[in-house]
Coordinates of C-alpha atoms and ligand atoms in Angstrom, one line a residue:
M1 CA 0.7 0.1 0.1
S2 CA 1.1 3.6 -0.7
N3 CA 1.8 5.9 1.5
S4 CA -0.8 8.4 -0.4
S5 CA -3.5 5.8 -0.2
K6 CA -3.1 4.9 3.6
T7 CA -3.6 8.4 4.5
L8 CA -6.7 8.8 1.9
S9 CA -8.1 5.3 3.6
P10 CA -8.0 3.5 7.7
P11 CA -6.8 -0.3 8.2
H12 CA -9.5 -3.0 6.7
I13 CA -9.0 -5.8 9.5
A14 CA -11.1 -8.5 8.3
L15 CA -12.1 -10.4 12.1
L16 CA -12.6 -15.0 11.9
P17 CA -14.3 -16.1 15.8
S18 CA -14.7 -19.9 16.6
S19 CA -17.3 -21.2 18.2
G20 CA -19.3 -20.1 21.6
M21 CA -20.3 -17.5 23.3
G22 CA -17.0 -17.1 24.9
H23 CA -15.4 -16.8 21.1
L24 CA -17.4 -14.9 19.4
T25 CA -18.5 -11.9 22.4
P26 CA -15.2 -10.7 22.8
F27 CA -14.7 -10.6 18.9
L28 CA -18.1 -8.3 18.8
R29 CA -16.4 -5.9 21.4
L30 CA -13.1 -5.4 19.9
A31 CA -14.6 -4.6 16.6
S32 CA -17.1 -2.4 18.4
S33 CA -13.4 -0.8 19.4
L34 CA -12.6 -0.4 16.6
L35 CA -14.8 0.7 15.3
N36 CA -14.5 3.3 17.4
Q37 CA -11.2 4.2 16.4
N38 CA -12.2 3.6 13.0
Y39 CA -11.5 0.9 11.4
Q40 CA -13.5 -0.7 8.5
L41 CA -13.5 -3.9 9.5
T42 CA -15.2 -7.3 8.0
F43 CA -17.1 -9.9 10.4
I44 CA -16.3 -13.1 9.2
T45 CA -19.6 -15.2 9.9
T46 CA -18.9 -19.3 9.9
Y47 CA -22.1 -21.2 8.8
P48 CA -23.9 -22.8 10.7
T49 CA -23.1 -21.3 14.2
V50 CA -23.9 -24.0 17.3
S51 CA -26.6 -22.6 19.6
H52 CA -29.3 -20.3 19.0
S53 CA -27.3 -17.7 21.9
E54 CA -24.1 -16.8 18.5
T55 CA -26.6 -15.9 15.9
Q56 CA -28.9 -13.8 17.4
L57 CA -25.8 -11.2 18.5
I58 CA -24.4 -11.5 15.6
S59 CA -27.5 -10.3 14.2
K60 CA -27.8 -8.0 16.2
F61 CA -24.2 -6.5 15.9
L62 CA -24.4 -6.4 12.0
S63 CA -27.3 -4.4 12.5
T64 CA -26.6 -2.3 14.8
Y65 CA -22.9 -1.8 12.9
P66 CA -24.4 -1.4 9.1
Q67 CA -20.7 0.1 7.8
V68 CA -19.7 -3.5 8.5
T69 CA -18.7 -5.6 4.9
S70 CA -20.3 -9.9 6.4
K71 CA -18.6 -12.5 4.9
Q72 CA -20.2 -15.7 5.2
F73 CA -17.9 -18.6 5.8
H74 CA -19.3 -22.1 5.3
L75 CA -17.8 -25.2 6.0
L76 CA -16.5 -28.3 4.5
P77 CA -18.4 -31.3 5.6
F78 CA -17.1 -32.9 8.0
D79 CA -18.0 -35.8 9.9
P80 CA -17.5 -35.4 14.3
S81 CA -17.1 -39.4 14.8
I82 CA -13.8 -39.0 13.2
A83 CA -12.8 -36.1 15.9
K84 CA -11.5 -38.4 19.9
S85 CA -14.3 -35.5 21.4
N86 CA -18.3 -35.6 22.0
D87 CA -18.2 -31.1 22.6
P88 CA -19.8 -29.5 20.2
F89 CA -18.1 -26.6 19.9
F90 CA -14.9 -28.4 19.5
L91 CA -15.6 -30.2 17.1
Q92 CA -17.1 -26.6 14.9
F93 CA -12.9 -25.4 16.2
E94 CA -11.9 -28.8 14.4
A95 CA -14.2 -28.2 10.7
I96 CA -13.6 -24.9 10.7
R97 CA -10.1 -25.9 11.2
R98 CA -9.9 -27.6 9.1
S99 CA -11.8 -25.4 6.0
A100 CA -9.2 -22.7 6.3
S101 CA -8.3 -23.3 2.2
L102 CA -11.1 -22.3 1.2
L103 CA -10.8 -18.8 3.8
I104 CA -7.9 -18.2 0.2
P105 CA -10.8 -16.1 -1.7
L106 CA -12.7 -14.6 0.8
L107 CA -9.8 -13.1 2.2
T108 CA -8.2 -11.8 -1.1
S109 CA -11.6 -10.1 -3.2
S110 CA -11.8 -8.2 0.1
V111 CA -11.9 -4.7 -0.6
P112 CA -10.0 -2.5 -0.6
P113 CA -7.5 -4.5 1.0
L114 CA -7.6 -6.3 3.5
S115 CA -4.4 -4.9 6.3
A116 CA -5.0 -8.0 8.2
L117 CA -6.2 -11.1 9.6
V118 CA -7.4 -11.5 13.3
T119 CA -7.6 -14.5 14.6
D120 CA -9.9 -16.2 16.8
I121 CA -6.6 -18.5 19.4
T122 CA -8.2 -21.4 19.1
L123 CA -7.7 -21.2 14.9
C124 CA -4.7 -19.9 14.6
S125 CA -2.7 -22.7 13.7
A126 CA -5.2 -23.4 11.2
F127 CA -5.4 -20.2 9.8
L128 CA -1.5 -18.4 10.5
P129 CA -0.1 -20.6 6.7
I130 CA -2.3 -18.9 4.6
T131 CA -1.4 -15.5 5.9
S132 CA 1.4 -16.5 5.5
D133 CA 1.1 -17.5 2.7
L134 CA -1.0 -13.8 1.2
H135 CA 1.7 -12.4 2.4
L136 CA -1.3 -10.8 5.6
P137 CA -0.1 -9.0 8.6
N138 CA -2.2 -12.0 11.1
F139 CA -2.9 -10.4 14.4
I140 CA -4.6 -13.3 17.3
L141 CA -7.1 -12.7 20.3
F142 CA -6.6 -14.6 23.4
T143 CA -10.5 -14.8 25.0
S144 CA -8.6 -16.3 27.8
S145 CA -6.4 -15.0 30.4
A146 CA -2.2 -14.2 30.2
K147 CA -2.8 -16.8 33.0
M148 CA -3.8 -19.6 30.7
L149 CA -1.9 -18.1 28.1
C150 CA 1.4 -18.8 29.8
L151 CA 0.1 -21.9 29.5
L152 CA 0.0 -22.6 26.0
A153 CA 2.8 -21.2 25.6
Y154 CA 4.8 -23.5 27.5
F155 CA 2.7 -26.8 27.0
P156 CA 4.4 -27.7 23.9
S157 CA 7.7 -27.5 25.8
L158 CA 5.9 -30.6 28.3
V159 CA 6.6 -33.4 28.3
E160 CA 4.1 -34.7 31.1
V161 CA 2.4 -33.1 33.6
S162 CA 3.6 -34.4 37.1
E163 CA 2.1 -32.8 39.9
E164 CA 3.1 -28.9 39.7
V165 CA 4.1 -27.1 36.5
H166 CA 6.6 -24.6 37.1
I167 CA 6.1 -22.1 33.8
P168 CA 9.5 -19.8 34.2
G169 CA 8.1 -16.3 35.1
L170 CA 5.7 -17.0 37.3
S171 CA 6.8 -17.5 40.6
K172 CA 4.0 -20.2 41.6
K173 CA 3.6 -23.3 41.0
I174 CA 0.7 -24.4 38.6
P175 CA -0.7 -28.0 40.2
K176 CA -2.4 -30.4 38.3
S177 CA -5.3 -29.8 40.1
W178 CA -5.4 -26.4 38.0
I179 CA -5.0 -27.8 34.9
P180 CA -7.4 -28.4 32.4
S181 CA -8.9 -31.9 32.2
I182 CA -8.3 -32.6 28.9
L183 CA -4.6 -31.5 28.7
L184 CA -3.7 -34.4 30.6
D185 CA -4.5 -36.8 27.3
F186 CA -2.4 -35.6 25.1
T187 CA -4.2 -37.2 22.6
T188 CA -7.9 -35.6 23.0
L189 CA -8.9 -33.6 19.6
F190 CA -8.8 -30.7 22.0
A191 CA -5.2 -31.0 23.3
T192 CA -4.0 -31.4 20.3
Q193 CA -5.2 -27.7 18.9
F194 CA -4.5 -26.8 21.4
F195 CA -0.5 -28.0 21.4
E196 CA -0.7 -27.4 18.0
N197 CA -1.9 -23.6 18.4
G198 CA 1.0 -22.9 21.2
K199 CA 3.4 -23.7 18.8
M200 CA 3.0 -21.7 16.1
M201 CA 1.2 -18.4 18.6
K202 CA 4.7 -17.7 17.9
E203 CA 4.1 -17.0 13.8
S204 CA 2.4 -14.4 14.3
N205 CA 2.7 -10.8 14.4
G206 CA 1.2 -10.1 17.8
I207 CA -1.4 -11.3 20.3
L208 CA -4.1 -9.1 21.5
V209 CA -5.4 -10.5 24.9
N210 CA -8.0 -9.7 26.9
T211 CA -6.0 -8.2 30.5
F212 CA -5.1 -5.5 31.3
E213 CA -1.8 -4.4 33.2
S214 CA -3.2 -3.7 36.6
F215 CA -4.7 -6.7 36.6
E216 CA -2.1 -9.7 35.8
P217 CA 0.8 -7.6 36.4
E218 CA 3.1 -11.0 36.9
S219 CA 2.2 -13.1 33.3
L220 CA 2.3 -9.8 31.0
A221 CA 5.0 -7.6 32.4
G222 CA 7.0 -10.6 34.3
A223 CA 6.7 -13.7 32.2
L224 CA 5.4 -12.7 28.6
S225 CA 7.1 -9.9 27.5
E226 CA 10.5 -10.8 29.0
G227 CA 10.3 -13.8 26.9
K228 CA 10.9 -16.2 30.1
V229 CA 7.9 -19.0 30.1
V230 CA 9.1 -18.9 25.6
N231 CA 11.7 -17.0 23.4
G232 CA 10.2 -15.8 19.8
L233 CA 6.4 -14.5 20.9
P234 CA 5.0 -12.0 18.8
P235 CA 4.4 -8.8 20.9
I236 CA 1.4 -9.8 24.0
I237 CA -0.4 -6.4 23.8
P238 CA -2.7 -5.9 25.6
I239 CA -6.3 -4.2 25.3
G240 CA -8.7 -4.9 28.2
P241 CA -11.1 -5.4 29.5
L242 CA -13.4 -5.5 26.2
V243 CA -16.4 -3.5 27.4
P244 CA -19.5 -4.9 27.3
C245 CA -21.5 -2.6 23.8
E246 CA -24.8 -1.2 23.6
F247 CA -26.1 -3.9 20.7
E248 CA -26.1 -6.8 23.0
R249 CA -27.8 -4.8 25.1
G250 CA -31.4 -7.3 25.5
S251 CA -33.4 -9.4 28.4
S252 CA -32.6 -8.5 31.6
P253 CA -34.8 -8.2 35.2
L254 CA -34.0 -4.6 35.5
S255 CA -36.9 -3.6 36.8
W256 CA -37.5 -6.5 39.3
L257 CA -33.4 -5.1 40.4
D258 CA -34.5 -2.0 40.5
D259 CA -36.4 -2.7 43.4
Q260 CA -34.1 -4.1 46.0
P261 CA -31.2 -2.4 48.2
D262 CA -28.0 -1.3 46.7
S263 CA -25.4 -3.5 46.8
S264 CA -27.7 -7.1 48.6
V265 CA -28.2 -8.3 45.5
V266 CA -25.9 -12.0 44.6
Y267 CA -26.0 -13.0 40.8
V268 CA -25.4 -17.0 40.0
S269 CA -24.8 -18.0 36.6
F270 CA -21.8 -20.6 34.5
G271 CA -21.7 -19.3 31.2
S272 CA -22.9 -20.4 28.7
R273 CA -22.1 -23.9 27.8
T274 CA -21.9 -25.1 31.9
A275 CA -24.3 -27.5 32.1
M276 CA -24.4 -28.8 35.8
S277 CA -26.0 -31.9 37.6
K278 CA -29.8 -31.8 38.9
E279 CA -28.5 -32.7 41.6
Q280 CA -25.9 -30.2 42.6
I281 CA -28.5 -26.9 40.6
S282 CA -30.6 -28.8 43.8
E283 CA -28.1 -27.8 46.4
L284 CA -27.2 -24.5 44.9
G285 CA -31.0 -23.7 45.7
I286 CA -31.1 -25.0 49.4
G287 CA -27.2 -22.9 50.0
L288 CA -28.7 -19.9 48.2
V289 CA -32.4 -19.8 50.5
R290 CA -29.8 -20.4 53.9
S291 CA -27.6 -17.4 52.5
G292 CA -30.7 -15.5 53.5
C293 CA -29.4 -13.4 50.5
R294 CA -31.9 -11.8 47.6
F295 CA -31.0 -13.1 44.2
V296 CA -30.6 -13.7 40.2
W297 CA -30.0 -17.5 39.3
V298 CA -29.5 -18.1 35.7
V299 CA -30.4 -21.9 35.6
K300 CA -28.7 -24.2 32.5
N301 CA -28.6 -27.8 32.5
K302 CA -27.8 -28.6 28.7
K303 CA -24.6 -27.5 27.2
V304 CA -25.7 -25.8 24.3
D305 CA -29.1 -24.0 24.0
K306 CA -30.7 -25.6 21.1
E307 CA -31.4 -29.0 23.5
E308 CA -32.5 -26.7 26.6
E309 CA -35.9 -29.2 26.3
E310 CA -37.4 -28.9 30.2
G311 CA -38.7 -26.0 31.6
L312 CA -37.6 -23.8 35.7
E313 CA -40.1 -26.4 36.9
E314 CA -39.4 -29.6 35.6
V315 CA -35.7 -28.1 36.8
L316 CA -35.9 -26.5 40.0
G317 CA -39.2 -27.6 41.2
V318 CA -42.9 -25.6 41.9
E319 CA -42.4 -25.5 45.3
F320 CA -38.7 -24.6 45.1
I321 CA -39.5 -21.5 43.2
E322 CA -43.2 -20.3 45.6
K323 CA -40.5 -20.0 48.3
V324 CA -38.5 -18.7 47.0
K325 CA -40.7 -15.7 44.6
E326 CA -40.2 -13.1 47.5
K327 CA -36.3 -13.3 47.2
G328 CA -34.8 -14.4 44.0
L329 CA -35.1 -14.5 40.8
A330 CA -34.4 -17.9 38.7
L331 CA -33.9 -17.7 35.4
K332 CA -33.8 -20.2 32.6
T333 CA -32.4 -18.1 29.1
W334 CA -30.5 -15.4 28.4
V335 CA -29.6 -12.5 30.6
D336 CA -28.1 -10.1 30.3
Q337 CA -24.6 -10.4 31.6
G338 CA -23.0 -6.8 31.0
E339 CA -26.3 -5.9 31.7
V340 CA -26.9 -7.3 35.3
L341 CA -23.3 -6.7 36.0
S342 CA -23.8 -3.0 36.2
H343 CA -26.9 -2.9 38.0
K344 CA -26.6 -0.9 41.9
S345 CA -27.9 -3.4 43.9
V346 CA -25.6 -6.5 42.8
G347 CA -23.2 -6.7 45.1
G348 CA -21.8 -10.4 44.2
F349 CA -21.1 -13.1 41.7
V350 CA -21.2 -16.5 41.7
S351 CA -19.0 -17.4 39.0
H352 CA -17.9 -20.3 37.3
C353 CA -15.7 -17.4 36.0
G354 CA -15.9 -17.9 32.4
W355 CA -12.4 -15.1 31.3
N356 CA -14.9 -12.5 30.2
S357 CA -17.7 -13.4 33.3
V358 CA -14.3 -11.9 35.1
S359 CA -13.9 -9.7 33.0
E360 CA -17.2 -8.3 32.7
A361 CA -17.0 -8.8 36.8
A362 CA -13.4 -6.8 37.4
W363 CA -15.3 -3.8 35.1
N364 CA -18.2 -2.8 37.3
G365 CA -15.8 -3.8 40.6
V366 CA -18.5 -6.9 41.8
P367 CA -17.1 -9.6 43.9
M368 CA -16.7 -12.9 43.2
L369 CA -17.0 -16.2 44.2
A370 CA -15.0 -18.5 41.8
W371 CA -16.2 -21.9 41.2
P372 CA -14.2 -23.0 38.1
Q373 CA -16.5 -25.7 36.7
G374 CA -13.6 -27.1 33.5
G375 CA -11.2 -26.1 31.1
D376 CA -9.3 -22.9 32.0
Q377 CA -11.3 -21.9 34.6
K378 CA -8.8 -22.1 37.3
I379 CA -6.1 -21.0 36.4
N380 CA -8.4 -18.4 35.7
A381 CA -10.3 -18.1 39.1
E382 CA -6.6 -18.3 40.5
V383 CA -6.6 -14.8 38.9
V384 CA -9.7 -13.2 40.3
R385 CA -7.9 -14.4 43.7
K386 CA -4.7 -13.1 43.2
S387 CA -6.4 -9.5 42.2
G388 CA -8.5 -9.5 45.4
L389 CA -11.3 -9.9 42.7
G390 CA -13.1 -12.2 44.8
I391 CA -12.8 -15.7 46.6
W392 CA -12.1 -19.3 45.8
N393 CA -12.8 -22.2 47.8
E394 CA -10.4 -24.3 46.1
S395 CA -11.9 -27.4 48.0
W396 CA -15.1 -27.3 45.0
G397 CA -13.0 -29.1 42.8
W398 CA -13.7 -28.9 39.1
G399 CA -18.5 -29.1 38.9
G400 CA -19.5 -32.7 39.1
E401 CA -16.4 -34.5 41.0
V402 CA -18.7 -33.4 44.3
V403 CA -22.3 -32.7 44.6
V404 CA -21.4 -29.2 46.7
K405 CA -23.4 -29.1 49.4
G406 CA -26.6 -26.9 50.1
E407 CA -24.6 -25.9 53.5
E408 CA -21.7 -25.1 52.6
I409 CA -22.3 -22.9 48.9
G410 CA -24.8 -20.5 51.4
E411 CA -21.8 -19.5 53.8
K412 CA -19.5 -18.9 51.5
I413 CA -22.4 -16.5 50.0
K414 CA -22.9 -14.8 53.3
E415 CA -19.1 -14.5 53.5
L416 CA -18.7 -13.5 49.4
M417 CA -21.9 -10.3 50.4
G418 CA -21.0 -9.4 53.9
S419 CA -17.3 -9.0 53.3
E420 CA -16.7 -5.1 53.0
G421 CA -13.4 -5.5 52.3
L422 CA -14.1 -7.7 49.0
R423 CA -15.9 -5.0 48.7
L424 CA -13.3 -2.4 48.8
Q425 CA -11.2 -4.8 46.6
A426 CA -13.2 -5.3 44.6
G427 CA -13.6 -1.5 43.7
K428 CA -10.0 -0.8 43.9
V429 CA -10.2 -3.3 40.8
R430 CA -12.7 -1.7 38.9
E431 CA -11.2 1.6 39.1
E432 CA -8.0 -0.1 37.7
A433 CA -10.4 -1.5 34.8
R434 CA -10.9 2.2 34.2
K435 CA -8.0 3.8 33.9
A436 CA -6.5 0.4 32.0
V437 CA -9.2 1.2 28.6
G438 CA -8.7 5.2 29.9
V439 CA -5.7 8.1 28.5
G440 CA -2.5 6.7 28.9
G441 CA -3.8 3.0 29.6
S442 CA -2.9 -0.7 28.9
S443 CA -4.8 -1.3 26.5
E444 CA -5.4 2.7 24.9
A445 CA -1.6 1.6 24.8
G446 CA -2.2 -1.5 22.7
F447 CA -4.8 -0.3 20.0
F448 CA -1.9 2.8 19.8
R449 CA 0.4 -0.3 18.9
L450 CA -1.9 -2.3 16.3
R451 CA -2.3 1.0 14.5
K452 CA 1.4 1.9 14.7
F453 CA 1.7 -1.3 13.1
L454 CA -1.1 -1.0 11.0
E455 CA 0.5 2.3 9.5
P456 CA 3.5 2.6 10.5
S457 CA 4.6 6.1 9.1
E458 CA 2.2 7.5 11.3
Ligands
UDP501 N1 -23.7 -14.2 29.4 C1 -24.4 -13.1 29.4 N2 -25.5 -14.7 30.2 C2 -25.8 -15.6 30.3 C3 -24.5 -16.3 30.0 C4 -23.9 -15.6 29.5 O1 -24.4 -12.3 29.1 O2 -27.3 -15.8 30.3 C5 -22.8 -13.7 28.5 C6 -21.4 -14.1 29.6 O3 -21.1 -12.2 29.6 C7 -20.2 -12.9 28.8 C8 -20.1 -14.4 28.1 O4 -22.0 -14.9 28.0 O5 -19.6 -13.0 28.1 C9 -19.1 -16.4 28.2 O6 -18.1 -16.2 28.8 P1 -17.6 -17.3 30.0 O7 -16.9 -16.3 29.1 O8 -17.6 -15.8 30.7 O9 -18.0 -18.2 30.2 P2 -18.5 -19.0 28.8 O10 -19.9 -19.0 28.5 O11 -17.3 -19.2 27.4 O12 -17.9 -21.1 29.6
G50_502 C1 -11.8 -24.6 27.7 C2 -11.1 -25.8 28.1 C3 -9.6 -25.3 28.2 C4 -9.3 -25.2 28.3 C5 -9.5 -23.6 27.1 C6 -11.2 -22.7 27.5 C7 -9.0 -22.4 27.0 C8 -8.6 -20.8 26.2 C9 -7.8 -20.6 24.8 O1 -11.3 -22.4 27.4 O2 -7.7 -22.4 28.0 C10 -7.5 -21.8 24.1 C11 -8.2 -22.6 24.0 C12 -8.4 -23.2 23.2 C13 -6.8 -23.0 22.5 C14 -6.4 -22.5 22.8 C15 -7.0 -21.6 23.6 O3 -7.0 -24.4 21.0 O4 -11.5 -26.5 28.1 O5 -8.3 -24.2 28.1

C-alpha cells in the first residue's frame, strides 16, 4: 500500500472468531472498539453456528453496524465421529480449522485490500500458514487470561504433567489439579489443537489479550513480555478489558433489580456452555435460601441452548420457585449479563470464572465467589483470588467432581456478600480497569501499538 493511499483510507481488518459465546463476544466487543477507532471491518461468520445465542448476537451486531462487511464462511462437510471429542464447540473449532483453505478467496477478494486478519486463538495454527502465503499480517485474539496464555505458550515444551508445573517467569507453580483436565490426555482433539496453537502462535504478528496490565502484572510484564516463558513470542498486547456494548442489550431482569436495595443481590451464573447436574442445582438452590440473600440465578442444564427442553419448574420444582419468589429470581433464559453486573443492586457474583465473566466483574467491581467448573477456569480463578476481586474455595474441585452441599454454599455466599474488605478491593479493581481503557492506560497503549504496526509512518 502506498503512503498516499494510507492517508486516504483507514486500515481494513478482517475478524475471524471461533465458536461459542465466550469467543464470539470478545470478538464483537473488539470489533466495536475498532470501529470507534475508525477502522474498516470485515466480519467473517461461520455457518451454521452451534448455538442460538451466537446467531442472535451476530445479527444484533450486524444490524447495529451496517458499515461492517459481513462475509459468510461455509465450512467443508466434517464427520465428527472421526475426532476424539463429543463437545460440539470443540468439534466446530475442528470443522473451521479443516476448512481453512476455503477462506483464501474470501480474503483476497476483500475491497479495499485487507491490512490484517485477526484470528481466534483456537484457530490460529490452521490459518497462520494461509495468511503467511498471502503476505497478510495476522494477529491473534486471546480470549482467556494472560496466565492461561503462559500455560499455552509453555505447553508444547511440556513432556508430561507431574504434580506441579513450573512455568518460567511465574512465581507460583501450577498444581496439576488446576490444569484443564482435557489437556492431561495429550491425545484428545482439544489437546492436539492446543499444542499446535501454542507452537504456531509465535508466527503471528502479535497476540491481543483481553486483560490489563495491573490485573495480571506478573504474567504480562514479568513472564510473557520478557521472554521468560518461552523465547520468540510476538508482541503480547493487552487490550482489555473489552467492554460490554450497546448491541448486546437484551432481556435482563432489570425491573426486578431496580426494586432491590443497593449491593443486596447475588448474581449466579455459570456462563453460556456449562451444564450443571440436577443434584448440584438442587444443592445450590438450598444454598441460596440459606444465605438469606436476594438473588438472580441463571439455571442451565444443557451445554448447548438448542437442547434446553425442560422448563424452570421441571428443573427446580414448583415448590422451590414458590418458596423463593419474594427473595429471588431464577431464570432459564439468556440474560444480558453485562447489564446485570452493572446494576447497583448487584453486590456479588457466583461464577464459573469463564474469562469474559471475570472481565465483566472486574469492569463493574463486583466481588466474585469463584466456582470453576472446567477448562481454563481454575487458572482464571487464581487470577481472581490474587487480584483480590474474589474468593475461591479450592476444595469444591471441578464441577461434577463432588456435590457441594447447600449448607457450605450458603456460608460462602454469606461471606461473599458480607465482606466489606472484598467490596473495597473489587472497587479498586474496577478503578484499575477503567484506567486501563482510559487515556494513557494499558489498553489504549495496546491499540496504539496495533495501529502503529498497520500504519508505520503515522
Ligand atoms: N452470558 C450472558 N448471559 C447469559 C450467559 C452468559 O450474557 O445468560 C455472557 C457472559 O456475559 C459472557 C459470555 O456470555 O460474556 C460467557 O463467556 P465466559 O467466558 O464467561 O464463559 P463461557 O460461556 O465461555 O464458559
Ligand atoms: C476451555 C477448555 C480448556 C481450555 C480453554 C478453554 C482455554 C482457552 C484458550 O476455553 O485454554 C484456548 C483454547 C483452545 C486453544 C488454545 C487456547 O487451542 O475446556 O484450556
